[in-house]
Amino acid sequence: MAWQDNAATQPNRCGMAWQAFWPRQCGWRGQKVYVVEIFFPKDPEGVLGPPQGGHIARLEFRRRLDRDSDAREAFQRQVREEQERRRQEREARVIPDTDAGLVEFFLDTEAREIEVEIARLRPRLNQPFFDYIQRELAQIKFAITRTAEMEDRLIELEAMQKVLLEGVEAYDKLQNDLVTAKERLTKILQSSDKKSTLLEMVERNELNMSILTLLDENIASARTSNQEEAVAFMENVRTSILKYITWKKMASQLNCESVIYATGVSSTVMASQKRELRLWFTVAVCDLYECGISYSVRCDDACCYRSCFSNKVCLPFVALLVRLNTEGGGDGGANSCRPFIAFVLGGPGSGKGTQCARIASDFGFAHLSAGDLLRHEISSGSDKGQMILDIIKEGRIVPSEITVELIRKAMETTDAKRVLIDGFPRCEENRIAFERITGTEPDLVIFFDCPEDEMVKRLLGRNQGRVDDNIETIKKRLKVFDNLNIPVVDYYSSRGKVHKIDATGTEEEIFGAVRNLFASLRF
Ligand SMILES: Nc1ncnc2c1ncn2[C@@H]1O[C@H](COP(=O)(O)OP(=O)(O)O)[C@@H](O)[C@H]1O
Ligand SMILES: Nc1ccn([C@@H]2O[C@H](COP(=O)(O)OP(=O)(O)O)[C@@H](O)[C@H]2O)c(=O)n1
């Protein structure tokens, strides 16, 4: 496959604004002169100079080019010739060895060539060089008397210093962007499961215009060398990337706090989101497989909601739930949203409680542990207490209505904007009851993956006097976990919500992975 990394050969793409200052080239020494560069759409490098006419003339010219193939060819030839002439001119220039010489070199550089020269001479534009300019400027500024010539020199040096500093910064940024873009694009092109790679990158906010630009260059280069298959393949990837970027842009335009992607959502599941939609959510329903946005609708009432779903949307589709700025955003807080909900799953002893305590303290989550709520119910002496105790002793699962009610009440009493629900849902019945009773779904599911022998070791060493931390009950709990909890994890995995974390290693190491996850989710 064609591969091209154009960072060094195309410095012009920075689009810097510094052409505004370039005294020497305008021949107006002694005054600040502003040269405004007008971009001509069909001549992006400006090789033909500024346009001769106004807006109408430019449009006319563009139309003629579009119509007339001879004119187009002649125009392209002219562009090529001009590019070649400039290349030769550049090569003929002698690059000085000294800082003083380099200052003069840049002062004599035509404004339109500055970007190219900055890119070419970037290694020479280092701190000692800028210190040199600074010293010369200081000498002029602190001179007891200043001649007119010194005034001129001050103006041109200051202008050049500004241009070079801004140019270097823009060039370095472009280089960094391109290096990152190249790595990311390579990852996409080489991945065996492109869809999930793209979704992962979307979640980490890694898809941007730099990747697209680089991909375009590679498509163009493959096309030039007649690599049809590579072109078709890369164009497919391009369509997908563009789609995700558009989503992201849409989200940012809507001033969103977080973006949650759920794959493979069915229309019935979407219907269960109705309540969320009413609570000022934005739903963008996109067709994943047909590539391209079907439509996007901002749903803030049931009417919008109906029109959104009465439209025929291909299934399976991806629903992108964009939660509007809940912290005082959206409708100004009058119609405030439910908190961000993260379910924390994992086998008994996998370290859920331990990690939740740290997430709560570092990321401002309220920590609701289903097990703790049940144990609290037992110790409160309520009439359900004895029944719950009997079930926990046997490692079985407490009826969902009881647990969900306890969670719902606890959620109501917290005003936290983010909630961790630890050890829940334990089974499909738990999950369905939660969705039914609260009318909502988790935004995120964290799954701590731990081998059985490690979990047993940890539980036996827990020493919290729990009635269920004995080997008999532990065995039963592990079985219940395998049979009933794993299907819940699978369910959320299929919807792209699960973030699996390896729960072996020290508490600190595991929290490192948790921290990375939250950082990638922009917490
Ligand atoms: N990474 C770890 N390595 C060793 N022991 C751990 C680790 N994380 C937690 N533990 C210990 O294992 C036991 C079970 O952890 P806990 O967080 O209560 O698990 P869970 O909530 O999943 O049942 C506790 O005694 C805890 O201190
Ligand atoms: N959603 C839940 C969570 C816990 N439980 C009960 O509470 C017990 C302890 O759960 P827990 O989350 O505190 O502890 P671990 O089993 O994760 O160590 C479970 O074994 C179940 O009997 C439940 O029935 N339903």
Coordinates of C-alpha atoms and ligand atoms in Angstrom, one line a residue:
M1 CA 0.0 0.0 0.0
A2 CA 1.1 3.5 -0.8
W3 CA 2.4 5.3 2.2
Q4 CA 3.3 8.9 2.4
D5 CA 4.3 11.1 5.3
N6 CA 4.2 14.6 3.9
A7 CA 5.2 16.5 7.1
A8 CA 8.4 17.9 5.7
T9 CA 7.4 18.4 2.1
Q10 CA 4.2 20.3 2.7
P11 CA 4.9 23.0 5.2
N12 CA 2.4 25.3 3.6
R13 CA -0.6 23.7 5.2
C14 CA 0.0 25.5 8.5
G15 CA -2.0 28.5 7.1
M16 CA -0.2 30.9 9.4
A17 CA -1.4 34.5 9.6
W18 CA 2.0 36.0 9.7
Q19 CA 2.1 37.2 6.1
A20 CA 0.6 40.3 7.6
F21 CA 4.1 41.6 8.5
W22 CA 6.9 41.6 6.1
P23 CA 8.4 45.0 5.7
R24 CA 11.4 44.3 3.5
Q25 CA 9.5 42.5 0.8
C26 CA 7.1 45.3 0.4
G27 CA 9.9 47.8 -0.1
W28 CA 8.4 50.2 2.4
R29 CA 11.2 50.4 4.9
G30 CA 10.6 52.5 7.9
Q31 CA 6.8 51.9 8.1
K32 CA 4.8 49.0 9.4
V33 CA 3.2 47.6 6.3
Y34 CA 0.5 45.0 6.3
V35 CA 0.3 42.7 3.3
V36 CA -2.9 40.9 3.2
E37 CA -2.7 37.6 1.3
I38 CA -5.8 36.7 -0.6
F39 CA -6.3 33.1 -1.2
F40 CA -7.4 32.0 -4.6
P41 CA -9.4 28.8 -4.5
K42 CA -8.0 27.1 -7.5
D43 CA -4.4 28.1 -6.7
P44 CA -3.9 27.1 -3.1
E45 CA -0.1 27.7 -3.1
G46 CA -0.6 31.1 -4.6
V47 CA 1.8 30.3 -7.4
L48 CA 0.0 32.6 -9.8
G49 CA 0.0 35.6 -7.5
P50 CA -3.0 37.5 -6.2
P51 CA -6.2 37.4 -8.3
Q52 CA -6.5 40.0 -10.9
G53 CA -10.2 40.7 -10.5
G54 CA -12.8 40.7 -7.8
H55 CA -15.1 38.1 -6.5
I56 CA -17.2 37.9 -9.7
A57 CA -14.0 37.6 -11.9
R58 CA -12.8 34.8 -9.7
L59 CA -16.1 32.9 -9.9
E60 CA -16.1 33.4 -13.7
F61 CA -12.5 32.0 -13.8
R62 CA -13.4 29.0 -11.7
R63 CA -16.5 28.2 -13.8
R64 CA -14.4 28.4 -17.0
L65 CA -11.9 26.1 -15.5
D66 CA -14.6 23.6 -14.5
R67 CA -16.1 23.8 -18.1
D68 CA -13.1 24.0 -20.2
S69 CA -10.6 21.1 -20.2
D70 CA -8.0 23.0 -22.3
A71 CA -8.1 25.9 -19.9
R72 CA -7.8 23.5 -17.0
E73 CA -4.8 21.7 -18.5
A74 CA -3.1 25.0 -19.4
F75 CA -3.8 26.2 -15.8
Q76 CA -2.3 23.1 -14.3
R77 CA 0.7 23.3 -16.6
Q78 CA 1.2 26.9 -15.4
V79 CA 1.0 25.8 -11.8
R80 CA 3.6 23.0 -12.4
E81 CA 6.0 25.4 -14.1
E82 CA 5.7 28.0 -11.4
Q83 CA 6.3 25.3 -8.8
E84 CA 9.4 24.1 -10.6
R85 CA 10.7 27.7 -11.0
R86 CA 10.2 28.2 -7.2
R87 CA 11.9 25.0 -6.4
Q88 CA 15.0 26.0 -8.5
E89 CA 15.1 29.4 -6.9
R90 CA 15.0 27.8 -3.5
E91 CA 17.8 25.4 -4.3
A92 CA 19.9 28.3 -5.7
R93 CA 19.8 30.1 -2.4
V94 CA 23.0 29.7 -0.3
I95 CA 22.2 28.9 3.3
P96 CA 24.5 30.9 5.6
D97 CA 26.5 29.3 8.4
T98 CA 26.2 32.0 11.0
D99 CA 23.3 33.4 13.0
A100 CA 23.9 36.8 11.6
G101 CA 23.8 35.5 8.0
L102 CA 20.6 33.6 8.8
V103 CA 18.9 36.7 10.0
E104 CA 19.7 38.4 6.7
F105 CA 18.7 35.3 4.8
F106 CA 15.2 35.4 6.4
L107 CA 14.9 39.1 6.0
D108 CA 15.5 38.6 2.2
T109 CA 13.1 35.7 2.0
E110 CA 9.9 36.4 0.1
A111 CA 6.8 36.3 2.3
R112 CA 5.3 33.4 0.4
E113 CA 8.4 31.4 0.8
I114 CA 8.7 31.8 4.6
E115 CA 6.8 28.7 5.6
V116 CA 8.9 26.6 3.2
E117 CA 12.1 28.1 4.6
I118 CA 11.0 27.6 8.2
A119 CA 10.4 24.0 7.5
R120 CA 13.7 23.6 5.6
L121 CA 15.8 25.4 8.3
R122 CA 13.8 24.3 11.4
P123 CA 16.9 22.8 13.1
R124 CA 18.7 26.1 12.8
L125 CA 15.9 28.0 14.4
N126 CA 16.9 27.1 17.9
Q127 CA 17.3 29.0 21.1
P128 CA 20.8 30.4 20.4
F129 CA 19.5 31.8 17.1
F130 CA 16.6 33.5 18.9
D131 CA 18.9 34.7 21.6
Y132 CA 21.1 36.3 18.9
I133 CA 18.1 38.2 17.6
Q134 CA 17.1 39.3 21.1
R135 CA 20.6 40.6 21.7
E136 CA 20.6 42.6 18.5
L137 CA 17.2 44.0 19.4
A138 CA 18.4 44.9 22.9
Q139 CA 21.4 46.8 21.5
I140 CA 19.1 48.9 19.4
K141 CA 16.5 49.5 22.1
F142 CA 19.1 50.5 24.7
A143 CA 21.2 52.7 22.4
I144 CA 21.5 56.2 23.7
T145 CA 20.6 57.8 20.4
R146 CA 18.7 56.0 17.6
T147 CA 19.2 56.8 14.0
A148 CA 16.4 56.3 11.4
E149 CA 18.3 53.3 10.1
M150 CA 18.2 51.8 13.5
E151 CA 14.5 52.4 13.8
D152 CA 14.0 50.6 10.5
R153 CA 16.1 47.7 11.6
L154 CA 14.2 47.4 14.9
I155 CA 10.9 47.2 13.0
E156 CA 12.1 44.6 10.6
L157 CA 13.8 42.5 13.2
E158 CA 10.8 42.5 15.5
A159 CA 8.5 41.6 12.7
M160 CA 10.8 38.8 11.7
Q161 CA 11.2 37.5 15.2
K162 CA 7.4 37.3 15.6
V163 CA 7.0 35.6 12.3
L164 CA 9.7 33.0 13.0
L165 CA 8.5 32.3 16.5
E166 CA 4.9 31.8 15.4
G167 CA 6.1 29.9 12.3
V168 CA 8.2 27.5 14.4
E169 CA 5.4 26.9 16.8
A170 CA 2.9 26.2 14.0
Y171 CA 5.4 24.0 12.2
D172 CA 6.2 21.9 15.4
K173 CA 2.5 21.5 16.1
L174 CA 1.9 20.4 12.6
Q175 CA 4.8 17.9 12.8
N176 CA 3.4 16.5 16.1
D177 CA -0.1 16.2 14.7
L178 CA 1.2 14.4 11.7
V179 CA 3.3 12.0 13.7
T180 CA 0.3 11.2 15.9
A181 CA -2.0 11.1 12.9
K182 CA 0.3 8.7 11.2
E183 CA 0.4 6.3 14.2
R184 CA -3.4 6.4 14.5
L185 CA -4.0 5.9 10.8
T186 CA -1.6 3.0 10.7
K187 CA -3.4 1.4 13.6
I188 CA -6.8 1.8 11.8
L189 CA -5.5 0.5 8.5
Q190 CA -3.7 -2.5 10.1
S191 CA -6.4 -3.5 12.5
S192 CA -8.3 -6.7 11.7
D193 CA -11.5 -5.3 13.3
K194 CA -11.8 -1.8 11.9
K195 CA -15.2 -1.1 13.3
S196 CA -14.2 -1.7 16.9
T197 CA -10.8 0.1 16.5
L198 CA -12.7 3.1 15.2
L199 CA -15.2 3.0 18.0
E200 CA -12.4 2.8 20.6
M201 CA -10.7 5.7 18.9
V202 CA -13.9 7.7 19.0
E203 CA -14.2 7.0 22.7
R204 CA -10.7 8.3 23.2
N205 CA -11.4 11.3 21.1
E206 CA -8.6 10.3 18.7
L207 CA -10.1 10.9 15.4
N208 CA -9.5 14.3 13.9
M209 CA -8.9 16.2 10.7
S210 CA -5.2 15.4 10.6
I211 CA -5.9 11.7 10.2
L212 CA -8.3 12.6 7.4
T213 CA -5.8 14.9 5.7
L214 CA -3.1 12.2 5.8
L215 CA -5.5 9.6 4.5
D216 CA -6.4 11.9 1.6
E217 CA -2.8 12.3 0.7
N218 CA -2.3 8.5 0.7
I219 CA -5.4 8.0 -1.4
A220 CA -4.2 10.6 -3.9
S221 CA -0.8 8.9 -4.0
A222 CA -2.3 5.4 -4.4
R223 CA -4.5 6.8 -7.2
T224 CA -1.5 8.3 -9.0
S225 CA 0.2 4.9 -8.9
N226 CA -2.9 3.1 -10.1
Q227 CA -3.4 1.1 -6.9
E228 CA -7.1 0.7 -7.3
E229 CA -7.6 -1.8 -4.5
A230 CA -5.7 0.4 -2.0
V231 CA -7.8 3.4 -3.1
A232 CA -11.1 1.6 -2.7
F233 CA -10.0 0.3 0.7
M234 CA -8.8 3.6 2.0
E235 CA -11.9 5.4 0.7
N236 CA -14.1 3.0 2.8
V237 CA -12.0 3.8 5.9
R238 CA -12.3 7.5 5.0
T239 CA -16.1 7.3 4.9
S240 CA -16.2 5.8 8.3
I241 CA -13.7 8.2 9.9
L242 CA -15.6 11.1 8.4
K243 CA -18.8 9.9 9.9
Y244 CA -17.3 9.6 13.3
I245 CA -15.7 13.0 13.1
T246 CA -19.0 14.5 12.1
W247 CA -20.6 13.0 15.2
K248 CA -17.9 14.4 17.3
K249 CA -18.2 17.8 15.8
M250 CA -22.0 17.6 16.2
A251 CA -21.4 16.8 19.9
S252 CA -19.1 19.7 20.4
Q253 CA -21.5 22.1 18.7
L254 CA -24.1 21.0 21.1
N255 CA -21.9 21.8 24.0
C256 CA -21.9 18.3 25.4
E257 CA -20.4 17.0 28.5
S258 CA -19.9 13.5 27.5
V259 CA -20.6 11.3 24.5
I260 CA -21.6 7.8 25.0
Y261 CA -21.7 5.3 22.1
A262 CA -23.8 2.2 22.2
T263 CA -23.6 -0.2 19.4
G264 CA -26.2 -2.5 18.1
V265 CA -29.1 -0.8 19.9
S266 CA -32.5 -2.0 18.9
S267 CA -35.5 0.2 18.6
T268 CA -37.1 -1.3 21.6
V269 CA -34.1 -0.5 23.7
M270 CA -34.2 3.0 22.3
A271 CA -37.8 3.2 23.5
S272 CA -36.6 2.5 27.0
Q273 CA -34.5 5.7 26.7
K274 CA -37.6 7.8 26.3
R275 CA -37.4 9.1 29.8
E276 CA -33.8 10.1 29.3
L277 CA -34.7 11.8 26.1
R278 CA -37.3 13.8 27.9
L279 CA -34.6 14.8 30.3
W280 CA -33.0 16.9 27.7
F281 CA -30.9 14.4 25.9
T282 CA -29.7 14.5 22.4
V283 CA -30.0 11.4 20.3
A284 CA -28.3 11.0 17.1
V285 CA -29.2 7.9 15.3
C286 CA -26.8 6.9 12.7
D287 CA -26.7 4.0 10.4
L288 CA -23.4 2.3 11.0
Y289 CA -23.3 -0.1 8.2
E290 CA -24.5 2.1 5.4
C291 CA -21.9 4.6 6.3
G292 CA -23.2 8.1 6.5
I293 CA -25.5 9.9 8.9
S294 CA -29.1 9.1 8.6
Y295 CA -30.1 12.1 10.6
S296 CA -29.6 13.7 13.9
V297 CA -32.3 15.1 16.1
R298 CA -32.2 17.1 19.2
C299 CA -34.8 15.5 21.4
D300 CA -36.1 17.6 24.2
D301 CA -39.7 16.6 24.3
A302 CA -41.8 13.6 23.5
C303 CA -42.9 15.1 20.2
C304 CA -39.4 15.3 18.9
Y305 CA -38.9 11.8 20.3
R306 CA -41.8 10.4 18.2
S307 CA -40.8 12.1 15.0
C308 CA -37.3 10.8 15.6
F309 CA -38.4 7.2 15.8
S310 CA -41.3 7.2 13.4
N311 CA -38.7 7.9 10.7
K312 CA -37.4 4.7 9.1
V313 CA -34.0 4.0 10.4
C314 CA -32.1 1.0 9.2
L315 CA -31.2 -1.5 11.8
P316 CA -28.8 -2.4 13.2
F317 CA -27.8 1.1 13.9
V318 CA -25.6 3.0 16.3
A319 CA -27.2 5.3 18.7
L320 CA -25.1 8.0 19.9
L321 CA -26.4 9.5 23.1
V322 CA -25.0 12.8 23.6
R323 CA -25.6 14.0 27.1
L324 CA -25.9 17.7 27.2
N325 CA -24.0 19.7 29.7
T326 CA -25.7 18.6 32.8
E327 CA -23.7 20.8 35.1
G328 CA -25.9 23.9 34.7
G329 CA -26.1 23.4 31.0
G330 CA -28.9 22.3 28.6
D331 CA -32.1 23.9 29.8
G332 CA -30.3 25.8 32.5
G333 CA -30.8 23.2 35.1
A334 CA -34.6 23.4 35.4
N335 CA -34.9 20.1 33.8
S336 CA -31.9 18.5 35.4
C337 CA -30.6 15.2 34.1
R338 CA -30.0 12.0 36.1
P339 CA -26.4 11.5 37.2
F340 CA -23.8 9.8 35.1
I341 CA -24.1 6.1 36.0
A342 CA -21.3 3.6 36.0
F343 CA -21.9 -0.1 36.9
V344 CA -19.0 -1.8 38.4
L345 CA -18.9 -5.5 37.9
G346 CA -16.5 -8.4 38.7
G347 CA -16.4 -11.6 40.6
P348 CA -16.6 -11.7 44.4
G349 CA -13.2 -10.5 45.7
S350 CA -12.1 -9.1 42.4
G351 CA -11.5 -5.8 44.1
K352 CA -14.7 -3.8 43.1
G353 CA -15.2 -2.2 46.5
T354 CA -11.5 -1.3 46.9
Q355 CA -11.3 0.4 43.5
C356 CA -14.7 2.1 43.8
A357 CA -13.5 3.8 47.0
R358 CA -10.6 5.2 45.1
I359 CA -12.6 6.2 42.0
A360 CA -15.1 7.9 44.4
S361 CA -12.4 10.0 46.0
D362 CA -10.4 10.8 42.9
F363 CA -13.2 11.4 40.4
G364 CA -16.0 12.7 42.5
F365 CA -18.3 9.8 42.2
A366 CA -20.9 8.7 44.9
H367 CA -20.2 5.0 45.7
L368 CA -23.3 2.9 46.1
S369 CA -22.5 -0.8 46.9
A370 CA -25.4 -3.1 46.3
G371 CA -24.0 -5.6 48.9
D372 CA -23.5 -2.8 51.5
L373 CA -27.1 -1.6 50.9
L374 CA -28.4 -5.1 51.5
R375 CA -26.2 -5.6 54.6
H376 CA -27.5 -2.2 55.9
E377 CA -31.0 -3.4 55.4
I378 CA -30.2 -6.5 57.4
S379 CA -28.8 -4.5 60.3
S380 CA -31.7 -2.0 60.2
G381 CA -33.8 -4.8 61.5
S382 CA -36.4 -4.4 58.7
D383 CA -38.9 -7.2 58.0
K384 CA -37.0 -8.1 54.8
G385 CA -33.7 -8.2 56.7
Q386 CA -33.9 -11.9 57.8
M387 CA -34.8 -13.0 54.2
I388 CA -31.9 -11.1 52.8
L389 CA -29.5 -12.5 55.4
D390 CA -30.6 -16.1 54.5
I391 CA -30.0 -15.5 50.8
I392 CA -26.6 -13.9 51.3
K393 CA -25.4 -16.7 53.6
E394 CA -26.2 -19.1 50.7
G395 CA -24.5 -16.9 48.1
R396 CA -27.7 -16.6 46.2
I397 CA -29.1 -13.4 44.7
V398 CA -31.6 -11.3 46.5
P399 CA -34.9 -10.6 44.5
S400 CA -34.3 -7.8 42.1
E401 CA -37.2 -5.6 43.3
I402 CA -35.6 -5.3 46.8
T403 CA -32.1 -4.4 45.6
V404 CA -33.3 -2.0 42.8
E405 CA -35.5 -0.2 45.3
L406 CA -32.6 0.2 47.7
I407 CA -30.4 1.5 44.9
R408 CA -33.1 3.9 43.6
K409 CA -33.6 5.4 47.1
A410 CA -29.9 5.8 47.5
M411 CA -29.7 7.5 44.2
E412 CA -32.4 9.9 45.1
T413 CA -30.7 10.9 48.3
T414 CA -27.4 11.7 46.6
D415 CA -27.0 14.9 44.7
A416 CA -23.8 13.7 43.1
K417 CA -23.5 14.1 39.4
R418 CA -21.7 10.8 39.0
V419 CA -22.6 7.5 40.6
L420 CA -20.8 4.2 40.8
I421 CA -23.1 1.2 41.4
D422 CA -20.9 -1.5 42.7
G423 CA -21.9 -5.2 42.5
F424 CA -25.0 -4.6 40.4
P425 CA -26.6 -6.0 38.2
R426 CA -25.7 -9.5 39.3
C427 CA -28.0 -11.2 36.8
E428 CA -30.2 -10.4 33.8
E429 CA -33.2 -10.2 36.1
N430 CA -31.4 -7.4 38.1
R431 CA -30.5 -5.6 34.9
I432 CA -34.0 -5.7 33.5
A433 CA -35.6 -4.6 36.8
F434 CA -33.2 -1.7 37.0
E435 CA -34.1 -0.5 33.5
R436 CA -37.8 -0.9 34.2
I437 CA -37.9 0.7 37.6
T438 CA -35.5 3.6 36.9
G439 CA -36.2 3.9 33.2
T440 CA -32.5 4.3 32.5
E441 CA -29.4 2.5 31.5
P442 CA -25.8 2.8 32.7
D443 CA -23.5 5.1 30.8
L444 CA -20.5 3.0 31.5
V445 CA -19.8 -0.5 32.8
I446 CA -16.4 -1.3 34.3
F447 CA -15.6 -5.0 34.6
F448 CA -12.8 -6.2 36.9
D449 CA -11.5 -9.4 35.4
C450 CA -9.8 -11.6 38.0
P451 CA -8.9 -15.3 38.1
E452 CA -10.8 -17.5 40.5
D453 CA -7.9 -18.6 42.7
E454 CA -6.9 -15.0 43.3
M455 CA -10.5 -14.0 44.2
V456 CA -10.7 -16.9 46.7
K457 CA -7.4 -15.9 48.2
R458 CA -8.6 -12.3 48.7
L459 CA -12.0 -13.3 50.1
L460 CA -10.5 -15.6 52.6
G461 CA -8.1 -12.9 53.7
R462 CA -10.8 -10.1 53.8
N463 CA -11.4 -10.4 57.6
Q464 CA -14.5 -8.2 57.7
G465 CA -16.5 -10.7 59.6
R466 CA -18.8 -11.3 56.6
V467 CA -21.2 -14.2 56.9
D468 CA -20.5 -15.2 53.3
D469 CA -16.6 -15.1 53.3
N470 CA -16.2 -18.8 54.1
I471 CA -15.1 -21.4 51.6
E472 CA -18.5 -23.1 51.2
T473 CA -20.3 -19.8 50.4
I474 CA -17.5 -18.5 48.3
K475 CA -17.7 -21.6 46.0
K476 CA -21.4 -20.9 45.6
R477 CA -20.9 -17.2 44.9
L478 CA -18.3 -18.0 42.2
K479 CA -20.7 -20.4 40.5
V480 CA -23.5 -17.8 40.6
F481 CA -21.1 -15.2 39.2
D482 CA -20.2 -17.5 36.2
N483 CA -23.7 -18.5 35.5
L484 CA -25.6 -15.3 36.1
N485 CA -23.2 -12.3 36.1
I486 CA -21.1 -13.1 33.0
P487 CA -24.2 -12.9 30.7
V488 CA -24.8 -9.4 32.0
V489 CA -21.2 -8.4 31.1
D490 CA -21.7 -10.0 27.7
Y491 CA -24.9 -8.0 27.2
Y492 CA -23.3 -4.7 27.9
S493 CA -20.2 -5.7 25.9
S494 CA -22.4 -6.2 22.8
R495 CA -23.5 -2.7 23.3
G496 CA -20.0 -1.3 23.5
K497 CA -20.4 -0.2 27.1
V498 CA -18.0 -2.5 28.9
H499 CA -14.4 -1.5 29.8
K500 CA -12.6 -4.5 31.0
I501 CA -9.8 -4.0 33.5
D502 CA -7.3 -6.7 34.4
A503 CA -7.8 -7.0 38.2
T504 CA -4.6 -8.9 38.9
G505 CA -1.6 -7.0 40.3
T506 CA -1.4 -4.6 43.2
E507 CA -4.2 -2.2 44.1
E508 CA -2.1 0.6 42.8
E509 CA -1.4 -1.0 39.4
I510 CA -5.1 -1.7 39.0
F511 CA -6.0 1.9 39.9
G512 CA -3.5 3.0 37.3
A513 CA -5.6 1.2 34.6
V514 CA -8.7 2.7 36.1
R515 CA -7.2 6.2 36.0
N516 CA -6.3 5.7 32.3
L517 CA -9.8 4.7 31.6
F518 CA -11.3 7.8 33.2
A519 CA -8.7 10.0 31.6
S520 CA -9.7 8.6 28.2
L521 CA -13.3 9.3 29.0
R522 CA -12.3 12.9 29.8
F523 CA -13.1 12.8 33.5
Ligands
LIG1 N1 -5.2 -5.7 44.0 C1 -5.4 -6.4 45.1 N2 -4.5 -7.3 45.6 C2 -4.6 -7.9 46.7 N3 -5.7 -7.8 47.5 C3 -6.7 -6.9 47.1 C4 -6.6 -6.2 45.9 N4 -7.7 -5.4 45.8 C5 -8.4 -5.7 46.9 N5 -7.8 -6.6 47.7 C6 -8.3 -7.1 48.9 O1 -9.2 -8.2 48.5 C7 -10.3 -8.3 49.3 C8 -11.6 -8.2 48.4 O2 -11.6 -6.9 47.9 P1 -13.0 -6.1 47.7 O3 -12.6 -4.8 47.1 O4 -13.7 -6.1 49.0 O5 -13.7 -7.0 46.6 P2 -15.1 -7.0 46.0 O6 -15.8 -5.7 46.4 O7 -15.0 -7.2 44.6 O8 -15.8 -8.2 46.7 C9 -10.2 -7.1 50.3 O9 -9.7 -7.6 51.5 C10 -9.2 -6.2 49.7 O10 -8.5 -5.5 50.7
LIG2 N1 -27.0 -7.1 43.2 C1 -26.7 -7.8 44.2 C2 -25.5 -7.6 44.9 C3 -25.3 -8.5 46.0 N2 -26.2 -9.4 46.4 C4 -25.9 -10.3 47.5 O1 -24.9 -9.8 48.3 C5 -23.8 -10.7 48.4 C6 -22.5 -9.9 48.6 O2 -22.3 -9.0 47.5 P1 -21.2 -8.0 47.5 O3 -21.3 -7.2 46.3 O4 -21.2 -7.2 48.8 O5 -19.8 -8.8 47.6 P2 -18.9 -9.7 46.6 O6 -19.7 -11.0 46.4 O7 -18.8 -9.0 45.3 O8 -17.7 -9.8 47.3 C7 -23.9 -11.5 47.2 O9 -23.2 -12.7 47.3 C8 -25.4 -11.7 47.0 O10 -25.9 -12.7 47.9 C9 -27.3 -9.6 45.6 O11 -28.1 -10.5 45.9 N3 -27.6 -8.8 44.6

